[in-house]
CSV table of C-alpha atoms in Angstrom, one decimal:
chain,number,residue,atom,x,y,z
A,1,MET,CA,35.5,31.0,95.5
A,2,GLU,CA,38.5,29.1,94.1
A,3,LEU,CA,39.1,25.7,94.2
A,4,GLY,CA,42.5,24.0,95.3
A,5,LEU,CA,43.2,20.1,95.9
A,6,VAL,CA,45.7,19.0,98.9
A,7,LEU,CA,48.1,15.4,98.1
A,8,GLN,CA,50.4,13.8,100.2
A,9,PRO,CA,53.5,13.2,97.7
A,10,ASP,CA,53.1,9.6,98.5
A,11,PRO,CA,55.5,7.5,95.6
A,12,PRO,CA,54.8,7.4,92.9
A,13,ALA,CA,55.2,11.2,92.0
A,14,SER,CA,53.2,10.2,88.7
A,15,SER,CA,50.0,9.1,90.3
A,16,VAL,CA,49.7,13.0,93.0
A,17,VAL,CA,50.9,14.4,89.0
A,18,SER,CA,48.0,12.7,87.1
A,19,LEU,CA,45.3,13.8,90.6
A,20,ILE,CA,46.5,17.3,90.2
A,21,ARG,CA,46.2,17.1,86.1
A,22,ARG,CA,42.9,16.5,87.3
A,23,ALA,CA,42.0,18.9,89.4
A,24,GLU,CA,43.1,21.2,86.8
A,25,ASP,CA,41.4,20.3,84.1
A,26,ASN,CA,38.4,19.5,85.9
A,27,GLY,CA,38.7,23.9,87.1
A,28,PHE,CA,40.6,24.1,90.4
A,29,GLU,CA,43.3,26.7,90.6
A,30,HIS,CA,45.9,25.9,93.3
A,31,GLY,CA,47.4,22.4,93.9
A,32,TRP,CA,49.3,21.8,97.2
A,33,VAL,CA,51.1,19.0,98.9
A,34,PHE,CA,52.7,17.8,102.0
A,35,ASP,CA,56.0,19.0,103.0
A,36,SER,CA,57.2,16.3,105.3
A,37,CYS,CA,60.2,15.1,103.7
A,38,VAL,CA,60.7,11.7,106.3
A,39,LEU,CA,57.3,10.9,105.8
A,40,TRP,CA,56.9,11.3,102.0
A,41,GLN,CA,58.9,12.5,99.1
A,42,GLU,CA,60.4,15.3,98.7
A,43,ALA,CA,57.5,18.2,98.0
A,44,TYR,CA,59.4,20.2,95.8
A,45,LEU,CA,60.5,18.0,93.2
A,46,VAL,CA,56.9,17.1,93.0
A,47,LEU,CA,55.4,20.1,92.8
A,48,GLY,CA,58.4,20.8,90.1
A,49,ARG,CA,56.7,18.2,88.3
A,50,ILE,CA,53.4,19.4,88.5
A,51,LEU,CA,54.3,23.1,87.3
A,52,ALA,CA,55.7,21.2,84.0
A,53,GLU,CA,52.6,19.4,83.6
A,54,THR,CA,49.8,22.0,84.0
A,55,SER,CA,49.3,25.2,82.2
A,56,ALA,CA,48.3,27.9,84.8
A,57,LEU,CA,47.8,26.2,88.2
A,58,THR,CA,49.6,27.6,91.4
A,59,VAL,CA,51.5,25.3,93.3
A,60,GLY,CA,52.4,25.6,97.0
A,61,PRO,CA,53.2,23.4,100.2
A,62,MET,CA,50.2,22.4,102.3
A,63,VAL,CA,52.5,23.5,105.0
A,64,THR,CA,56.0,24.1,105.0
A,65,ASN,CA,57.5,25.4,108.4
A,66,PRO,CA,60.6,27.3,109.6
A,67,LEU,CA,63.1,24.9,111.4
A,68,THR,CA,63.5,21.5,108.3
A,69,ARG,CA,65.1,23.6,105.4
A,70,ASP,CA,67.0,27.1,106.3
A,71,TRP,CA,65.6,29.9,105.2
A,72,THR,CA,67.6,30.9,102.0
A,73,VAL,CA,67.1,27.3,100.7
A,74,THR,CA,63.6,27.7,100.8
A,75,ALA,CA,63.4,30.8,99.3
A,76,SER,CA,65.7,29.6,96.6
A,77,LEU,CA,63.3,26.8,95.8
A,78,PHE,CA,60.3,29.1,95.1
A,79,ALA,CA,62.9,31.6,93.2
A,80,THR,CA,63.4,29.4,90.6
A,81,LEU,CA,60.1,27.5,90.4
A,82,ASN,CA,59.1,30.9,89.7
A,83,ASP,CA,61.9,31.5,87.2
A,84,MET,CA,61.0,28.1,85.7
A,85,TYR,CA,57.3,28.4,85.4
A,86,GLY,CA,56.4,31.8,86.0
A,87,PRO,CA,54.8,33.2,89.1
A,88,ARG,CA,52.6,30.5,90.3
A,89,THR,CA,53.7,29.2,93.6
A,90,VAL,CA,52.5,30.0,97.2
A,91,CYS,CA,54.4,29.8,100.1
A,92,GLY,CA,52.2,27.9,103.2
A,93,ILE,CA,53.5,28.2,105.5
A,94,GLY,CA,53.1,27.2,109.7
A,95,ARG,CA,55.0,26.3,113.0
A,96,GLY,CA,55.3,22.9,111.7
A,97,ASP,CA,53.4,19.1,113.1
A,98,SER,CA,54.5,16.1,111.1
A,99,ALA,CA,57.6,17.3,109.8
A,100,VAL,CA,59.3,18.2,113.2
A,101,ARG,CA,57.4,16.1,115.5
A,102,PHE,CA,58.4,13.1,113.6
A,103,ILE,CA,61.7,13.9,113.9
A,104,GLY,CA,61.8,14.9,117.1
A,105,ARG,CA,61.5,18.6,117.0
A,106,ARG,CA,59.2,21.1,118.8
A,107,PRO,CA,57.5,23.2,116.5
A,108,GLY,CA,58.7,26.9,115.5
A,109,THR,CA,57.7,29.4,117.8
A,110,LEU,CA,55.7,32.3,116.6
A,111,ALA,CA,58.8,35.3,116.3
A,112,ARG,CA,60.8,32.5,114.5
A,113,LEU,CA,57.6,31.8,112.3
A,114,GLU,CA,57.5,35.8,111.6
A,115,GLU,CA,60.9,36.3,110.4
A,116,ALA,CA,61.1,33.2,108.5
A,117,ILE,CA,57.8,34.7,106.4
A,118,GLY,CA,59.9,38.3,106.4
A,119,ALA,CA,63.2,36.4,104.9
A,120,ILE,CA,61.3,33.7,102.8
A,121,ARG,CA,59.2,36.6,100.8
A,122,THR,CA,61.9,38.7,100.5
A,123,LEU,CA,64.6,37.1,99.3
A,124,ALA,CA,62.5,35.2,96.7
A,125,GLY,CA,61.0,38.6,95.8
A,126,GLY,CA,65.2,39.3,95.0
A,127,GLY,CA,65.4,41.7,98.4
A,128,GLU,CA,68.1,41.4,101.4
A,129,VAL,CA,67.5,40.4,104.1
A,130,ASP,CA,69.7,40.5,107.6
A,131,LEU,CA,71.0,36.9,108.5
A,132,ALA,CA,72.1,37.0,112.1
A,133,GLY,CA,74.3,40.5,111.6
A,134,THR,CA,75.2,39.0,107.3
A,135,PRO,CA,73.2,41.2,104.5
A,136,VAL,CA,72.3,38.3,102.0
A,137,ARG,CA,70.3,38.7,99.0
A,138,ILE,CA,69.8,35.6,95.9
A,139,PRO,CA,72.6,37.8,92.8
A,140,TRP,CA,70.0,36.4,90.4
A,141,VAL,CA,66.2,37.2,91.3
A,142,ARG,CA,64.6,39.9,89.3
A,143,GLU,CA,61.5,41.4,90.5
A,144,GLY,CA,60.5,38.2,91.8
A,145,ARG,CA,56.8,37.6,93.8
A,146,LEU,CA,56.3,35.4,96.5
A,147,PRO,CA,53.1,35.4,98.2
A,148,VAL,CA,53.3,33.8,102.1
A,149,TRP,CA,50.0,32.2,104.0
A,150,MET,CA,50.1,30.8,107.0
A,151,ALA,CA,48.5,28.9,108.8
A,152,ALA,CA,46.7,29.5,111.9
A,153,TYR,CA,44.6,28.2,115.1
A,154,GLY,CA,45.2,30.1,118.1
A,155,PRO,CA,44.4,33.6,118.5
A,156,ARG,CA,48.6,34.7,118.5
A,157,ALA,CA,49.1,32.8,115.3
A,158,LEU,CA,45.9,34.5,114.1
A,159,ALA,CA,46.9,38.0,114.9
A,160,LEU,CA,50.5,37.1,113.9
A,161,ALA,CA,48.7,35.9,110.1
A,162,GLY,CA,46.9,38.8,109.9
A,163,ARG,CA,50.0,41.8,110.5
A,164,VAL,CA,52.0,39.9,108.0
A,165,ALA,CA,51.2,37.2,105.8
A,166,ASP,CA,49.3,37.5,102.4
A,167,GLY,CA,47.1,35.0,103.2
A,168,LEU,CA,45.3,33.0,106.0
A,169,ILE,CA,45.1,28.9,105.8
A,170,ILE,CA,42.3,27.7,108.4
A,171,GLN,CA,42.6,23.6,108.3
A,172,LEU,CA,38.6,23.0,109.0
A,173,ALA,CA,35.1,23.9,107.5
A,174,ASP,CA,33.3,24.4,110.5
A,175,PRO,CA,31.6,27.8,109.6
A,176,TYR,CA,31.4,28.7,112.9
A,177,LEU,CA,35.0,28.3,114.2
A,178,VAL,CA,36.6,30.2,110.7
A,179,GLU,CA,34.4,33.1,111.1
A,180,TRP,CA,35.9,33.5,114.9
A,181,MET,CA,39.6,33.1,113.2
A,182,VAL,CA,38.7,34.4,110.2
A,183,ARG,CA,37.3,37.8,112.3
A,184,GLY,CA,40.7,37.6,114.3
A,185,PHE,CA,42.8,38.0,110.9
A,186,ARG,CA,41.2,40.2,110.1
A,187,ASP,CA,41.2,42.7,113.2
A,188,ALA,CA,45.0,41.6,113.0
A,189,ALA,CA,45.3,43.3,109.2
A,190,VAL,CA,43.4,46.2,110.1
A,191,ALA,CA,45.3,47.3,113.4
A,192,ALA,CA,48.3,47.0,111.5
A,193,GLY,CA,47.1,49.3,108.7
A,194,ARG,CA,47.0,46.6,106.0
A,195,ASP,CA,43.5,46.0,103.6
A,196,PRO,CA,42.3,42.6,104.8
A,197,ASP,CA,40.2,42.4,101.5
A,198,THR,CA,43.3,41.9,99.6
A,199,LEU,CA,44.1,39.1,101.4
A,200,ALA,CA,43.7,35.6,100.7
A,201,VAL,CA,41.8,32.9,103.5
A,202,CYS,CA,42.3,29.4,102.4
A,203,VAL,CA,39.8,26.9,104.2
A,204,ALA,CA,41.6,23.1,103.7
A,205,ALA,CA,39.1,20.0,104.4
A,206,PRO,CA,38.6,16.6,103.1
A,207,ALA,CA,35.3,16.6,101.4
A,208,TYR,CA,33.9,13.4,100.9
A,209,VAL,CA,31.0,13.2,97.8
A,210,CYS,CA,28.6,10.5,98.1
A,211,ALA,CA,24.7,9.8,99.0
A,212,PRO,CA,23.3,10.1,102.4
A,213,GLU,CA,23.5,6.5,103.0
A,214,ALA,CA,27.0,6.2,102.2
A,215,ILE,CA,28.2,8.8,104.9
A,216,ALA,CA,29.1,6.5,107.7
A,217,HIS,CA,31.6,5.3,105.1
A,218,ALA,CA,32.7,9.1,104.2
A,219,ARG,CA,33.1,9.7,108.0
A,220,ALA,CA,35.4,6.6,109.0
A,221,GLN,CA,37.7,8.1,105.3
A,222,CYS,CA,38.1,11.4,106.9
A,223,ARG,CA,38.4,11.3,110.3
A,224,TRP,CA,41.8,11.0,110.6
A,225,PHE,CA,41.4,15.0,110.0
A,226,GLY,CA,39.8,15.4,113.3
A,227,GLY,CA,42.8,13.9,114.6
A,228,MET,CA,45.4,15.8,112.2
A,229,VAL,CA,43.7,19.3,113.6
A,230,GLY,CA,43.6,17.3,117.3
A,231,ASN,CA,47.6,17.9,117.6
A,232,HIS,CA,47.1,21.4,117.1
A,233,VAL,CA,44.3,22.1,119.3
A,234,ALA,CA,46.2,20.0,122.0
A,235,ASP,CA,48.9,22.8,121.4
A,236,LEU,CA,45.9,26.0,121.9
A,237,VAL,CA,44.9,23.8,125.6
A,238,ALA,CA,48.6,23.3,126.6
A,239,ARG,CA,48.8,27.5,126.2
A,240,TYR,CA,45.4,28.7,127.3
A,241,GLY,CA,43.9,25.8,129.1
A,242,GLU,CA,40.0,24.7,128.7
A,243,HIS,CA,37.1,27.3,128.9
A,244,SER,CA,39.6,30.4,128.9
A,245,GLY,CA,37.4,31.6,127.1
A,246,ALA,CA,40.5,32.1,124.5
A,247,VAL,CA,39.5,29.8,122.1
A,248,PRO,CA,36.1,28.7,122.1
A,249,ASP,CA,35.1,25.6,123.2
A,250,ALA,CA,33.8,24.6,120.1
A,251,LEU,CA,37.5,24.0,119.1
A,252,THR,CA,38.8,22.3,122.7
A,253,GLU,CA,36.5,20.4,123.5
A,254,TYR,CA,36.3,17.2,121.6
A,255,ILE,CA,40.2,16.0,122.1
A,256,ARG,CA,39.9,15.6,125.9
A,257,ALA,CA,39.8,11.3,125.2
A,258,ARG,CA,43.0,11.9,123.0
A,259,ASP,CA,45.6,9.7,124.1
A,260,GLY,CA,48.4,10.6,122.1
A,261,TYR,CA,49.6,10.5,118.3
A,262,ASP,CA,51.4,8.4,115.6
A,263,TYR,CA,52.9,10.5,113.1
A,264,THR,CA,53.3,7.0,110.9
A,265,HIS,CA,49.8,7.2,110.1
A,266,HIS,CA,49.2,10.6,109.6
A,267,GLY,CA,46.9,11.7,107.3
A,268,ARG,CA,45.4,8.3,106.4
A,269,ALA,CA,42.2,7.3,106.5
A,270,ASP,CA,43.6,4.3,108.6
A,271,ASN,CA,44.9,6.2,111.1
A,272,PRO,CA,44.5,4.1,114.9
A,273,SER,CA,45.1,7.1,116.6
A,274,THR,CA,41.7,9.0,116.2
A,275,ASP,CA,39.3,7.0,117.6
A,276,PHE,CA,38.4,9.8,119.8
A,277,VAL,CA,37.1,11.9,117.1
A,278,PRO,CA,33.1,12.1,117.1
A,279,ASP,CA,31.0,11.9,114.3
A,280,GLU,CA,30.1,15.5,115.0
A,281,ILE,CA,33.3,16.5,115.1
A,282,VAL,CA,33.9,14.9,111.7
A,283,ASP,CA,30.8,16.7,110.0
A,284,ARG,CA,31.7,20.0,111.3
A,285,PHE,CA,35.3,20.0,110.2
A,286,CYS,CA,34.8,17.7,107.3
A,287,VAL,CA,32.5,18.4,104.1
A,288,LEU,CA,30.2,15.1,103.5
A,289,GLY,CA,27.2,13.5,101.5
A,290,PRO,CA,25.1,14.7,98.5
A,291,ILE,CA,27.2,17.4,96.4
A,292,GLU,CA,24.3,20.1,97.8
A,293,ARG,CA,25.4,19.5,101.2
A,294,HIS,CA,29.0,20.7,99.3
A,295,ALA,CA,27.1,23.9,98.0
A,296,GLU,CA,25.4,25.0,100.9
A,297,ARG,CA,28.9,24.9,103.0
A,298,LEU,CA,30.6,26.2,100.5
A,299,ALA,CA,28.2,29.1,100.1
A,300,GLU,CA,28.3,29.6,103.7
A,301,LEU,CA,32.2,30.0,104.1
A,302,THR,CA,32.1,32.8,101.0
A,303,VAL,CA,29.9,34.7,103.2
A,304,LEU,CA,32.3,34.5,105.6
A,305,GLY,CA,35.1,35.5,103.4
A,306,VAL,CA,37.1,32.7,102.2
A,307,THR,CA,38.4,33.4,99.2
A,308,GLN,CA,39.7,29.2,98.6
A,309,PHE,CA,38.5,25.9,99.8
A,310,ALA,CA,41.4,23.5,99.1
A,311,VAL,CA,39.9,19.6,99.1
A,312,TYR,CA,42.1,17.4,101.4
A,313,GLY,CA,42.7,14.3,99.0
A,314,MET,CA,43.0,11.2,101.3
A,315,HIS,CA,40.6,8.9,101.2
A,316,ASP,CA,38.8,5.9,99.1
A,317,ALA,CA,37.2,8.1,96.4
A,318,VAL,CA,39.1,11.2,95.5
A,319,PRO,CA,39.1,11.1,91.5
A,320,ALA,CA,35.4,11.0,91.7
A,321,THR,CA,35.5,13.7,94.6
A,322,ILE,CA,37.4,15.8,91.8
A,323,ASP,CA,35.5,15.6,89.1
A,324,ALA,CA,32.2,16.0,91.0
A,325,TYR,CA,33.6,19.2,92.5
A,326,GLY,CA,34.8,20.2,89.3
A,327,ALA,CA,31.1,19.7,87.4
A,328,ALA,CA,29.8,21.7,90.3
A,329,PHE,CA,32.1,24.9,91.1
A,330,GLY,CA,34.9,24.4,88.3
A,331,LYS,CA,35.9,27.0,86.7
A,332,GLY,CA,33.7,26.5,83.9
A,333,ALA,CA,30.6,26.0,86.1
A,334,ARG,CA,31.8,29.2,87.8
A,335,THR,CA,31.7,31.2,84.4
A,336,MET,CA,28.4,29.9,83.3
A,337,GLU,CA,26.8,31.1,86.7
A,338,LEU,CA,28.3,34.6,85.9
A,339,SER,CA,27.4,34.7,82.2
């Protein structure tokens, strides 16, 4: 399993770059940043600097969306980065959450997302697409390549990812729910005539390495994540209802006490909109405690077909967690295990 680090591009960008460079030094293979250009700094400028200051890391947004940028702009951004630094990017994309909701818009439809995935990947690869009757191609792209990984939770989104995406992004680390989601993704890939073993599966969630007696503090630092996931779960409940059988109750029951969400605190440890998230959900969705507990969870996820674990670094112990993961699971540690 590969390792990734996910950060919000808060100012100063130099701190974001420094942390992701530290992750590469610890054997991480991927660096991700949020793409919500009003709440944080411009993701692609930060990604360009990360590429300039690292040697082999693959970078991308976690995640962009089909609404806040024209698809030709998104494709050109990726193609430019790949031309400057080699094929070291991946496009993480979803329907849209903070980037669109914070400016008063609604997430995109799955139909629009499907069209965007095809257009962005084709354009960044140097191919031609039809945009509302106009054939469009980026003329300076030669033999480009852009993997597109789609974030998904619900059955329809998982099916779409299996049909058209190069990878799946699951934003929680509960093995029970990951198994359900991976199954839907892989089944859809098989039905579409694709080999699921060629597709990536990235699980992204907060990880906090600490002693057992510090678990309460770790939960407090990571409780925001249950609130973030709850935004997407609320959409699923609105579509399918509770106890519908379409989505596991283990995913939906905890949001009953949810009362709105303040995006100005999105992804922050002090988010006041996450009081409804119980300890059980924090423990299931995140990975907390001694490094041995992290090893057990990553082993479970590996068996389920997960190919990357991306650590959400939004808490007060990010450098220590990066170093602990590097020592236990980084590329050097994995190489020694195989030798």
